Short mmCIF file of C-alpha atoms and ligand atoms in Angstrom, two decimals:
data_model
loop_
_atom_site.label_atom_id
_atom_site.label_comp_id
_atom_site.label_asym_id
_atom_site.label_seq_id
_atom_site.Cartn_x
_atom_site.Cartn_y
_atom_site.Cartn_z
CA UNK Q 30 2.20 28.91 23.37
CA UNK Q 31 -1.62 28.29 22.83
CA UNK Q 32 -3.46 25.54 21.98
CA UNK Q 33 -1.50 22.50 20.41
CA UNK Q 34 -1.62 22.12 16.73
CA UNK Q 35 -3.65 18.83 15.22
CA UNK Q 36 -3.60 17.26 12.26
CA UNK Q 37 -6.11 17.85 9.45
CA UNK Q 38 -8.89 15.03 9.29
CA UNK Q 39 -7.92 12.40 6.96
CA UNK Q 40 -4.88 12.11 7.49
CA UNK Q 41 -3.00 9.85 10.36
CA UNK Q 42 0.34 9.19 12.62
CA UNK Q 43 1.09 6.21 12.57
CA UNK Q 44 2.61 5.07 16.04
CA UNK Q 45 5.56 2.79 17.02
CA UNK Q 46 3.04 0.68 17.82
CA UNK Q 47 2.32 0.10 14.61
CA UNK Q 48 4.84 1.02 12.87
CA UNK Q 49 6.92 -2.47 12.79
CA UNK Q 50 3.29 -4.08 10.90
CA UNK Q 51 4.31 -1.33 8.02
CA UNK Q 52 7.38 -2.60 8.06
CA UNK Q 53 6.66 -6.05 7.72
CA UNK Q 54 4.38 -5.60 5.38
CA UNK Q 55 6.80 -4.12 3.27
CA UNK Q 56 9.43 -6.50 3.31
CA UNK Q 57 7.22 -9.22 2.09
CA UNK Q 58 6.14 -7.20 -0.85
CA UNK Q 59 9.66 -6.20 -1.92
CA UNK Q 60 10.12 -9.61 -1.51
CA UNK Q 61 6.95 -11.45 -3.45
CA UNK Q 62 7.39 -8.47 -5.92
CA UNK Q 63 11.18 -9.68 -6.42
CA UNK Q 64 9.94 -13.84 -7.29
CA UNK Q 65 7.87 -12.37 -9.86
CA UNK Q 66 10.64 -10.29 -11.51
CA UNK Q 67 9.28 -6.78 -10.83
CA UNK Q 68 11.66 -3.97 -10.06
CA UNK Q 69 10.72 -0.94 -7.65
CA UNK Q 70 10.00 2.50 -9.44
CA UNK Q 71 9.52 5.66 -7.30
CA UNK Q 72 8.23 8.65 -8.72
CA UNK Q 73 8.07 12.35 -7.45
CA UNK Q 74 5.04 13.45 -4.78
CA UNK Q 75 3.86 15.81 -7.49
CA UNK Q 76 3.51 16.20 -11.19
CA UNK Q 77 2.18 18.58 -13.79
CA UNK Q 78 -1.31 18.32 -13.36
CA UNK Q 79 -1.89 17.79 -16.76
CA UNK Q 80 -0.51 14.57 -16.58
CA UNK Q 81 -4.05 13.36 -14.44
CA UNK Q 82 -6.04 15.09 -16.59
CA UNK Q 83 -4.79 13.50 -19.53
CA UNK Q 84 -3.94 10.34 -18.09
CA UNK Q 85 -6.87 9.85 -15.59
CA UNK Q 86 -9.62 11.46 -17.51
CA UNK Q 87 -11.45 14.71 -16.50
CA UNK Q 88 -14.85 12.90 -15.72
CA UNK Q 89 -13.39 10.61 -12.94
CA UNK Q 90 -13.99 11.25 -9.72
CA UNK Q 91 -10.59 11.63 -8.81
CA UNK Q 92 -9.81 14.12 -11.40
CA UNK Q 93 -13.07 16.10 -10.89
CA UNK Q 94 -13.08 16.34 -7.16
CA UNK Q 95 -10.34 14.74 -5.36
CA UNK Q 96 -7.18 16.48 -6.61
CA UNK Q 97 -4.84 18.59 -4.55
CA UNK Q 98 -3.88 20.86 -6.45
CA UNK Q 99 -1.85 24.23 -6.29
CA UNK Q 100 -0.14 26.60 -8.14
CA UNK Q 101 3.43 26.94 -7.80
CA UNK Q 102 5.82 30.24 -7.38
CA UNK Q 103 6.05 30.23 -10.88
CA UNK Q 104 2.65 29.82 -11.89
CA UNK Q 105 2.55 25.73 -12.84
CA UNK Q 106 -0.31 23.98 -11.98
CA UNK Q 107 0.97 20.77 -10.22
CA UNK Q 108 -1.05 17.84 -8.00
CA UNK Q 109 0.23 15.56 -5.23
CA UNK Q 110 -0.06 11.95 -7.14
CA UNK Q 111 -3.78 11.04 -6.52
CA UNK Q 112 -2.38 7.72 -8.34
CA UNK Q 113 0.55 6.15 -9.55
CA UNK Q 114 -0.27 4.34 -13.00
CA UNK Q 115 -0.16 7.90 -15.11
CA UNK Q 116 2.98 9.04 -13.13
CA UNK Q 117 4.76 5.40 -13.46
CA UNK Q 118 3.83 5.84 -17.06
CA UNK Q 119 5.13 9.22 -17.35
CA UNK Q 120 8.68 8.24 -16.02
CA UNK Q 121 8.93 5.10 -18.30
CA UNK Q 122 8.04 7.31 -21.39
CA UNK Q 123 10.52 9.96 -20.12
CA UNK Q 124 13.31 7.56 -19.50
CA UNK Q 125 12.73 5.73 -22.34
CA UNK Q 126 12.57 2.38 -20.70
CA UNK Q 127 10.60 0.97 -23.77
CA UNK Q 128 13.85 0.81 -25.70
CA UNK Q 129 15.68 -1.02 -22.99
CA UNK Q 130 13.13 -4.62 -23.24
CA UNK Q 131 10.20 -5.23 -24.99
CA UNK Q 132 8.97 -5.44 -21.55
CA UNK Q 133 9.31 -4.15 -18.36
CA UNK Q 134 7.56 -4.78 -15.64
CA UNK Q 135 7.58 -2.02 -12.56
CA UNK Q 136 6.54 -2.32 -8.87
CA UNK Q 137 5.81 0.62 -6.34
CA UNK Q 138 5.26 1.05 -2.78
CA UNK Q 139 4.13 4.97 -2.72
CA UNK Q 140 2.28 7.58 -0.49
CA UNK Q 141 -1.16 9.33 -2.30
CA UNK Q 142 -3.14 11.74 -2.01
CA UNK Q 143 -7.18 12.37 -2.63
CA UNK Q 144 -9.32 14.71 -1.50
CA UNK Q 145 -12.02 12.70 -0.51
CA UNK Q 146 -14.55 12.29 2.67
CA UNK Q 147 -12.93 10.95 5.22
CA UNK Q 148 -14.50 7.89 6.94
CA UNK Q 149 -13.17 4.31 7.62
CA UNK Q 150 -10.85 2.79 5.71
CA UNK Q 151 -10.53 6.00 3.40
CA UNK Q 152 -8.13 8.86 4.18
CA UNK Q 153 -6.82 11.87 2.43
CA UNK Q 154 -3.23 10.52 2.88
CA UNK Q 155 -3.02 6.55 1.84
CA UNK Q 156 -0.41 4.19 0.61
CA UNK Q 157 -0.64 1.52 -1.80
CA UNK Q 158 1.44 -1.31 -3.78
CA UNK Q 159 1.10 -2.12 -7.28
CA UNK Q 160 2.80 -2.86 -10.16
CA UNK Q 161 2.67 -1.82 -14.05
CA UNK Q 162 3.69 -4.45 -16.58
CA UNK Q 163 3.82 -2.77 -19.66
CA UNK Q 164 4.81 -4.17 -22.91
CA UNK Q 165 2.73 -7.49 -23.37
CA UNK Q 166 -1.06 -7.46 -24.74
CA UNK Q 167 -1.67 -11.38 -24.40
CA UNK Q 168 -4.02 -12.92 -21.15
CA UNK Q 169 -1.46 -14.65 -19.44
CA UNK Q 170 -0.13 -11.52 -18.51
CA UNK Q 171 -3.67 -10.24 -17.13
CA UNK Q 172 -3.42 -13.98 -15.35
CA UNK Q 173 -0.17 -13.40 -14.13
CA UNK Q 174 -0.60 -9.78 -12.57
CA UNK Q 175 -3.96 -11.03 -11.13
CA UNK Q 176 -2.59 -14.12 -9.25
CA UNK Q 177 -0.06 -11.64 -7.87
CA UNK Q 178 -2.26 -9.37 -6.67
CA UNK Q 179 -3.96 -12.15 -5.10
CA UNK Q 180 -1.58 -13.88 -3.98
CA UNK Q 181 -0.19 -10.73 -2.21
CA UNK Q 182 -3.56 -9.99 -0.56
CA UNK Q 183 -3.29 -13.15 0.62
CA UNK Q 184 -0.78 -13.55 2.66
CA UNK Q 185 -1.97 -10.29 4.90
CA UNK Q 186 -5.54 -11.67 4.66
CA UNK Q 187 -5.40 -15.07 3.70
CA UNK Q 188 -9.70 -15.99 3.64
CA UNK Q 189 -12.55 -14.24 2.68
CA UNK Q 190 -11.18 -12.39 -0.52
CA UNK Q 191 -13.36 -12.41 -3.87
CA UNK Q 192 -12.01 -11.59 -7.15
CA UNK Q 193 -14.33 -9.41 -9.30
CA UNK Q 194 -13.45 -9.54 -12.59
CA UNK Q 195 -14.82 -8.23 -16.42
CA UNK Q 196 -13.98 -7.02 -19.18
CA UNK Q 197 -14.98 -3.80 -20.49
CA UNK Q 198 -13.69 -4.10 -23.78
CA UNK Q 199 -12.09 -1.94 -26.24
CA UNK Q 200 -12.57 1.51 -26.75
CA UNK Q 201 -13.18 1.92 -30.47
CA UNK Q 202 -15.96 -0.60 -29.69
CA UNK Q 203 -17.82 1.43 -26.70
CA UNK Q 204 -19.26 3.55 -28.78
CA UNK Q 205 -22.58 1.84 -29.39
CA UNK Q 206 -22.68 0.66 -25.54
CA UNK Q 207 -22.49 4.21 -24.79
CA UNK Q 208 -25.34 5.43 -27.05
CA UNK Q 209 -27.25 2.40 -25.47
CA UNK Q 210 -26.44 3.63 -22.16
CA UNK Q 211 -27.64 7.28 -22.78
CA UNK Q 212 -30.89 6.11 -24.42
CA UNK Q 213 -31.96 4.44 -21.41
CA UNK Q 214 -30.82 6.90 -19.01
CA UNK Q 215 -32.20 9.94 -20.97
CA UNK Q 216 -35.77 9.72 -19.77
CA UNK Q 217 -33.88 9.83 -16.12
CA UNK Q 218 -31.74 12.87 -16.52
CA UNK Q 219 -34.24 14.90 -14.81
CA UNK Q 220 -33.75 12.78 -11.77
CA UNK Q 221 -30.08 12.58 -11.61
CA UNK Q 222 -28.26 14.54 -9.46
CA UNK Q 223 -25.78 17.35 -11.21
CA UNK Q 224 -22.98 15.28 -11.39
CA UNK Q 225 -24.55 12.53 -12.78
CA UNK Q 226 -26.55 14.34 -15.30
CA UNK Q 227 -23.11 15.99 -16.55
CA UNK Q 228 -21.74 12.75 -16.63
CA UNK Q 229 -24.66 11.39 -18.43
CA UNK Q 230 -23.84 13.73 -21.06
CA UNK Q 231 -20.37 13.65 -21.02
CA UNK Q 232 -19.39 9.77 -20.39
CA UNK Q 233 -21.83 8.40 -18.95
CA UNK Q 234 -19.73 4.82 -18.19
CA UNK Q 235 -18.82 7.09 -15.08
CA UNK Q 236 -22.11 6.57 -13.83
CA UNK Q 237 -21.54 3.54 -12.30
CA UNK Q 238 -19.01 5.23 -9.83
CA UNK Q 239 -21.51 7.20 -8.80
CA UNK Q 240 -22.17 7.24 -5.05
CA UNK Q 241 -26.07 8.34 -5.38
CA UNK Q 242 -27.89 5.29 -4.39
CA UNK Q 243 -30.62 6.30 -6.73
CA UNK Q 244 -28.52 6.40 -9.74
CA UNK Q 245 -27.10 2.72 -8.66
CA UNK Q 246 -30.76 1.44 -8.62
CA UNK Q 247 -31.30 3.04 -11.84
CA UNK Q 248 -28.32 1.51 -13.42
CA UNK Q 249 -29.08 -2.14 -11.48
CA UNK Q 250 -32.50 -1.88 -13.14
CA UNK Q 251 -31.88 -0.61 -16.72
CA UNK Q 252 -28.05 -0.48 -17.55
CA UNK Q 253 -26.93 -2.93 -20.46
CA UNK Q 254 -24.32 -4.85 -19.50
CA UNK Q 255 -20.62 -3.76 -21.04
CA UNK Q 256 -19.85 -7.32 -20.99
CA UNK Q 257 -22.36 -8.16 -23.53
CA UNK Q 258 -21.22 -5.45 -25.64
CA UNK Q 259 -17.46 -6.38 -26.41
CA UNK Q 260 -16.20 -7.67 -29.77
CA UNK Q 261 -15.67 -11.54 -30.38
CA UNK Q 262 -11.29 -10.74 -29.99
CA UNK Q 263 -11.89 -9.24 -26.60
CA UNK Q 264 -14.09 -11.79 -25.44
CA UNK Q 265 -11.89 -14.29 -26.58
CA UNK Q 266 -9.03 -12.56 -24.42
CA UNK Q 267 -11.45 -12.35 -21.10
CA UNK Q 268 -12.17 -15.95 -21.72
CA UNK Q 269 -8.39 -16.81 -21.61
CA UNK Q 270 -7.86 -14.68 -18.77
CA UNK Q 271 -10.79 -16.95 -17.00
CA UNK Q 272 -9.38 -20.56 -18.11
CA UNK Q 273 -5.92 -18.75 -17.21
CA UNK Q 274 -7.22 -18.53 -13.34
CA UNK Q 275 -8.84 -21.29 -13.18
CA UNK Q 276 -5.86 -23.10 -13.65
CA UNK Q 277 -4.33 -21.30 -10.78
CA UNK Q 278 -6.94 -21.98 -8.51
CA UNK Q 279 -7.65 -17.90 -8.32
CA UNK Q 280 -11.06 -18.19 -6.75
CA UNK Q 281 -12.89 -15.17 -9.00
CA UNK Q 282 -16.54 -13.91 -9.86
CA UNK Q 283 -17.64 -12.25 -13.12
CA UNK Q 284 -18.92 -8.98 -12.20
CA UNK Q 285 -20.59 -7.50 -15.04
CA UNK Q 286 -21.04 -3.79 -13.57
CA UNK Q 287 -17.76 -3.86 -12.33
CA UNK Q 288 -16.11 -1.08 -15.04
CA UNK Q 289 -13.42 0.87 -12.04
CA UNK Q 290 -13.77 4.70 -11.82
CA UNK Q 291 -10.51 5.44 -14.21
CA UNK Q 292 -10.80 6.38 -17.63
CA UNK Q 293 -8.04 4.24 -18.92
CA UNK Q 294 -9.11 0.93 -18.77
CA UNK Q 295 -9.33 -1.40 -21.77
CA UNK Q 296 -10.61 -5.22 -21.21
CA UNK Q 297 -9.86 -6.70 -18.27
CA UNK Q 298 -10.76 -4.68 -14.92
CA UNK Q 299 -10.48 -6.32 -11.63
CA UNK Q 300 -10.91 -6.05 -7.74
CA UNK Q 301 -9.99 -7.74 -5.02
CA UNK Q 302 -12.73 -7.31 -2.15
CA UNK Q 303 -12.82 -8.45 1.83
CA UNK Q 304 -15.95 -9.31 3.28
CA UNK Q 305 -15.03 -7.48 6.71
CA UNK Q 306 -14.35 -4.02 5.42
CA UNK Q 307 -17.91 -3.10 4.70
CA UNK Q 308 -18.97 -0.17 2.66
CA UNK Q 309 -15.50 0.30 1.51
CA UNK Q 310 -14.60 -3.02 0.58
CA UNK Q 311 -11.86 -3.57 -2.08
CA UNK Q 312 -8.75 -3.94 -1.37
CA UNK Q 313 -7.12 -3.98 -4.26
CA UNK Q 314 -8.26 -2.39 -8.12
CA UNK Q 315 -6.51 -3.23 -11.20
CA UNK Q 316 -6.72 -3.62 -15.18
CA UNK Q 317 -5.65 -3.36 -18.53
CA UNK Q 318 -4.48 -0.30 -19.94
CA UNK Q 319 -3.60 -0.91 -23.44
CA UNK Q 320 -3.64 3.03 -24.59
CA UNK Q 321 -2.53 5.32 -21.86
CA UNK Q 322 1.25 4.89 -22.97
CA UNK Q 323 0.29 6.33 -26.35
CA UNK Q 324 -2.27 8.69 -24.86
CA UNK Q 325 0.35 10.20 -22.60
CA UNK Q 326 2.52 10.79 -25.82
CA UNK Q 327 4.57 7.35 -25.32
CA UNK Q 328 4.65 4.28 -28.29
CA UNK Q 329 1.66 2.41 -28.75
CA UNK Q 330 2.24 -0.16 -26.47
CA UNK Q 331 -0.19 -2.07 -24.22
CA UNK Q 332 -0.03 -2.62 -20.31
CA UNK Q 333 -1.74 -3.52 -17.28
CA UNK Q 334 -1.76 -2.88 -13.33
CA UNK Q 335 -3.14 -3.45 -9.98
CA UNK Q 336 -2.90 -0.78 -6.78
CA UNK Q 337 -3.84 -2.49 -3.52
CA UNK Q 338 -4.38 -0.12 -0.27
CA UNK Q 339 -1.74 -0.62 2.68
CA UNK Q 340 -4.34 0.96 5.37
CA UNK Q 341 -6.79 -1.07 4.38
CA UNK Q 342 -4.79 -4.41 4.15
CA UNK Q 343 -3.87 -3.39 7.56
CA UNK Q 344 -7.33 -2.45 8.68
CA UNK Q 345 -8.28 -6.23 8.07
CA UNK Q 346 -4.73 -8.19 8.93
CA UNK Q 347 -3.76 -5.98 11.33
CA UNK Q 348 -4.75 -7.82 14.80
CA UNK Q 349 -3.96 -11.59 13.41
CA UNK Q 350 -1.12 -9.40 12.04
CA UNK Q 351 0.29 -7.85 15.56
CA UNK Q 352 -0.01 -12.16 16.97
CA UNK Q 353 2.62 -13.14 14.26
CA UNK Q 354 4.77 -10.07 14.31
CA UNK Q 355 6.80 -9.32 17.15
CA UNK Q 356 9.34 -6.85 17.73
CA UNK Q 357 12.60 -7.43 18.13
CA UNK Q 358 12.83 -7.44 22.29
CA UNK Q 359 15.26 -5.04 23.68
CA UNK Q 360 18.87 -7.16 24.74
CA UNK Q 361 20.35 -4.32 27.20
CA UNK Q 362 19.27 -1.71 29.17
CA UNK Q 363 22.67 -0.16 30.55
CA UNK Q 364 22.25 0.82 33.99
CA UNK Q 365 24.26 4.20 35.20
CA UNK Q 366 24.64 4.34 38.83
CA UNK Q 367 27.66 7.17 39.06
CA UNK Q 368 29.13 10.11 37.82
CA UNK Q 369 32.15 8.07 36.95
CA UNK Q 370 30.32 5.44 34.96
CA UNK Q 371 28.79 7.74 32.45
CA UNK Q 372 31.63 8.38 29.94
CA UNK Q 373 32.64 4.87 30.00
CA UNK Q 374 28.74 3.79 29.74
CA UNK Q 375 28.49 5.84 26.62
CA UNK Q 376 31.57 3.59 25.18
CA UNK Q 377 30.64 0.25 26.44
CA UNK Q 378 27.13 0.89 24.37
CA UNK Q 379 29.02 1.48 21.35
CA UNK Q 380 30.96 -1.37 22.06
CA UNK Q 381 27.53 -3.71 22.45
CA UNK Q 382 25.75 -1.83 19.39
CA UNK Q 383 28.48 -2.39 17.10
CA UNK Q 384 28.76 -6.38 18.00
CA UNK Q 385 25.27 -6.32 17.28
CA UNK Q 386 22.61 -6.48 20.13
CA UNK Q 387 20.58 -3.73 20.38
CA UNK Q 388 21.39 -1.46 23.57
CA UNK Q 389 19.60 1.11 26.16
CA UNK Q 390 21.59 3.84 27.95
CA UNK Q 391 20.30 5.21 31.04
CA UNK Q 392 20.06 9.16 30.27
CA UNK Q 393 18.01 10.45 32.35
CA UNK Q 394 20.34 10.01 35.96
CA UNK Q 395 17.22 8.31 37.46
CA UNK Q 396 18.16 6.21 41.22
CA UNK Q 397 19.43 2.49 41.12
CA UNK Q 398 15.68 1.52 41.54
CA UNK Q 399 14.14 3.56 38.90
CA UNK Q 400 16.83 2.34 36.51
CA UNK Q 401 15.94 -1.28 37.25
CA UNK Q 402 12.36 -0.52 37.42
CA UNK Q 403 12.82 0.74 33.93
CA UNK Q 404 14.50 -2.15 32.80
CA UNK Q 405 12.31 -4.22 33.67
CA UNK Q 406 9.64 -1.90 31.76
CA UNK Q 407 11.76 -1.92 28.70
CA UNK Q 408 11.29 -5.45 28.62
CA UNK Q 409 15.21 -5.79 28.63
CA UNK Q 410 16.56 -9.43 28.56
CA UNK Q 411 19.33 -8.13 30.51
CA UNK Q 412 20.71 -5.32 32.91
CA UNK Q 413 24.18 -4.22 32.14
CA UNK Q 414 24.73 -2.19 35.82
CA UNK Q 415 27.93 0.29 36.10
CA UNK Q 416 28.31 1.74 39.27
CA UNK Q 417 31.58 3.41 41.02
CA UNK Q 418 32.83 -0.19 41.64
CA UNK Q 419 32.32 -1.45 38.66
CA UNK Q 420 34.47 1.42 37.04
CA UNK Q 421 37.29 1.09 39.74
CA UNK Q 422 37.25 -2.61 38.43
CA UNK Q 423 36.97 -2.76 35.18
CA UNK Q 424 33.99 -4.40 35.36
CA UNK Q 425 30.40 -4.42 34.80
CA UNK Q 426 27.83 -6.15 36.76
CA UNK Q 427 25.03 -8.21 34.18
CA UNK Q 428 21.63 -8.86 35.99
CA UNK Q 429 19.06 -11.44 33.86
CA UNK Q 430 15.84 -9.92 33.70
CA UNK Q 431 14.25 -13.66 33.15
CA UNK Q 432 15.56 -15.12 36.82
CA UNK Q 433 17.67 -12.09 38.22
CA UNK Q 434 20.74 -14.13 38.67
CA UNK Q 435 23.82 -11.24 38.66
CA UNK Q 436 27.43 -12.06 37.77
CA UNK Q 437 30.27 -9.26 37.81
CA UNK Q 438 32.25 -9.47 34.84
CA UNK Q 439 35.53 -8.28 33.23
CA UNK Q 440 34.72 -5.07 31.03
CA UNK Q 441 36.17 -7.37 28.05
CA UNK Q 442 34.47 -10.51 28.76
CA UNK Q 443 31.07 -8.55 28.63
CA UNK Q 444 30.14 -9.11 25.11
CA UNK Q 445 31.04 -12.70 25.45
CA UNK Q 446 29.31 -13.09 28.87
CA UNK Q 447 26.18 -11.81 27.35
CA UNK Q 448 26.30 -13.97 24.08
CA UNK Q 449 26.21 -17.38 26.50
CA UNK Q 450 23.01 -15.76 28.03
CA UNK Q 451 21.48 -14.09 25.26
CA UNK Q 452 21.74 -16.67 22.49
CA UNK Q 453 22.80 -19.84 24.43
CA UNK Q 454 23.61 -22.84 22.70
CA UNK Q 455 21.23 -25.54 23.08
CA UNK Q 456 22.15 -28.73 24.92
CA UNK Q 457 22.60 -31.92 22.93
CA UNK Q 458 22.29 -34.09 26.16
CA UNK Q 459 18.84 -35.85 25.31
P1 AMP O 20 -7.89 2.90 -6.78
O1 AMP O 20 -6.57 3.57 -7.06
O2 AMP O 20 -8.99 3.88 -6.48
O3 AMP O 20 -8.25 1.86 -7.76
O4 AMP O 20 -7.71 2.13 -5.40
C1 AMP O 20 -6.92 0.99 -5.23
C2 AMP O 20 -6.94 0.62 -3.77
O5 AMP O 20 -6.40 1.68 -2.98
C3 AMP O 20 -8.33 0.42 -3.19
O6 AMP O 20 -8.78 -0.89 -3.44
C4 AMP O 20 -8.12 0.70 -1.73
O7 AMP O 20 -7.58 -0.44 -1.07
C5 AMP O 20 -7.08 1.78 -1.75
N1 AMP O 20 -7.71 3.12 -1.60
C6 AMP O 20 -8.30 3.86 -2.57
N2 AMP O 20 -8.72 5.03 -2.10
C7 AMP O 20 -8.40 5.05 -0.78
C8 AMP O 20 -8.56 6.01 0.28
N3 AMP O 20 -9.12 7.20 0.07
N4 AMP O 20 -8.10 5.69 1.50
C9 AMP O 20 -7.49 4.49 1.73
N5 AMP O 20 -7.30 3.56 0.77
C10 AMP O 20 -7.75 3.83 -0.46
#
């Protein structure tokens, strides 16, 4: 006994209530995913946590802070996925899926976890959708997973989403940004918080995740801009990737601060942002990745990826959402009024199931009246009613809930009887 158990904060039941909007959800983005030729990937809860720390880098936030991470039985450090691209990486190096196409192009629909302050519209427990195309370099890939991602977004939320896009450029060519960066930071340090100083020293492109409203002011003020800093091939790319959109009509901005808080980004990053969510606006992160696969002990071979958050998809969609998608309504709610009726109830709702509507069966021996009263609750479009009678008979008695009208019928007629009133077919008198 005691008091009930609750869940931990950050983390959430989702309800029957809401539970058919997952659903939905998820059905159109197997389905979108499908007309664009990507095929679903799932990948275990947890990994080696090595696999972050290489893949994600150990200056992100997520990899710093947000990890859960334990140690196992037998001593292995492992993480619940705080992401998916380093684990969907890990399983196409493992399974060798680069020797299979040139390309391959890989969708999830996966549960993560981060351990980060709770608040609106960011949980400890979270699901996104995203995909990993990995094999081609050239823009109109970038093009292609961006329209996706937008056009996805869309159809939960279809106005008021931006498009942030830059490009960060290439590694091997950061390295006088960086210095650049420092320079002007250095006479700062003393002001930064700890974090931010150790990033500062450390990589100090991770300062523009930082949440210290100071530092962003500093960095509005004073940072260069990585845009301007990115050789004449990779601006030639972001420029393709821009006349790429355009000819899509994918409404975008260039957002020149905009470098996304992962460590394996190369070129293009992206977001996809909703005016109505406030402090924690995107929706949707993605970009180019072009030397994870390598990095995480693959073949050099270039990729790129979005992850857009379910919850907070939801969080905007969800009442215009709840209007469009209704439940399936309930088509029986079988009525047991005696002792007699129950064994054959139990087989006449097998009978129903099995030709397809979707059946209640009284459990609970309630009276005649609570049993219609519940009916009626259940939002049944019909009362299938066996009582001693009816048994004696072999019959049942169907009640519609829409104008009450009740007609006895033959125990074998029943699934016919309620097929003319369930689904009738429409008149062609004019
Ligand atoms: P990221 O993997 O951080 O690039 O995030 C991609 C998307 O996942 C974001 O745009 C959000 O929609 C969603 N997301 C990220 N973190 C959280 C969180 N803690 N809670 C809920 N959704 C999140």
């Amino acid at each position: 006994m005691g008091e009930p158990v609750k869940r931990i904060r950050g983390v959430r039941d989702i309800l029957p209530e809401e539970t058919h909007l997952w659903r939905f959800m998820e059905w159109i983005v197997h389905a979108v995913m499908s007309t664009y030729g990507y095929q679903e990937i799932r990948t275990p809860a947890f990994e080696p946590t090595e696999l972050f720390v290489r893949g994600v880098g150990l200056e992100t936030d997520i990899v710093h802070k947000e990890m859960y991470t334990f140690t196992d039985k037998g001593g292995k450090s492992l993480t619940l996925k705080p992401e998916l691209t380093a684990p969907v990486v890990r399983a196409y190096i493992q399974n060798h899926l680069d020797r299979e196409a040139p390309i391959t192009r890989l969708y999830y629909l996966d549960e993560l976890y981060r351990q980060e302050r709770p608040q609106k519209g960011r949980l400890r427990q979270f699901n996104q959708f995203g995909v990993e195309a990995i094999g081609s370099p050239h823009p109109e890939q970038d093009v292609e997973i961006i329209a996706l991602a937008y056009d996805l977004c869309s159809l939960f939320v279809p106005q008021g989403l931006t498009v942030r896009l830059n490009s960060i450029g290439s590694p091997e060519q950061r390295g006088e940004y960086l210095k650049q960066l420092r320079e002007v930071f250095q006479p700062y340090a003393a002001d930064l918080d700890q974090l931010d100083r150790q990033r500062l020293k450390n990589n100090p492109l991770r300062l523009f995740d930082s949440k210290n409203p100071e530092t962003q002011a500093l960095l509005e003020q004073h940072a260069p801009l990585i845009s301007d800093h990115i050789s004449s091939e990779d601006r030639q790319h972001y420029e393709e990737v821009q006349a790429g959109l355009k000819a899509l009509e994918v409404p975008f901005e260039h957002d020149p601060r905009q470098v996304r808080g992962l460590d394996y980004y190369t070129r293009t990053t992206f977001e996809i942002t909703s005016g109505k969510l406030g402090a924690q606006d995107a929706l949707c992160g993605g970009g180019r990745y072009d030397n994870l696969v390598q990095q995480l002990g693959g073949p050099d071979i270039p990729a790129i990826g979005f992850a857009a958050g379910v919850e907070r998809l939801l969080l905007v969609a969800g009442e215009s959402l709840k209007e469009k998608v209704t439940l399936r309504k309930l088509d029986v709610y079988l009525a047991v009024l005696a002792e007699e009726a129950r064994a054959p109830a139990l087989v006449r709702a097998q009978e129903l199931r099995a030709a397809g509507y979707t059946v209640i069966l009284e459990t609970l021996r309630r009276s005649a009246k609570a049993q219609l009263r519940e009916a009626n609750r259940s939002e049944a479009r019909a009362a299938v009613i066996m009582g001693e009678e009816e048994v004696k008979k072999g019959t049942c008695t169907v009640k519609r809930m829409d104008n009450g009208e009740q007609e006895e019928v033959a125990v074998d007629q029943l699934a016919t009887h309620l097929d003319g009133i369930l689904h009738p077919v429409p008149s062609t008198d004019k």
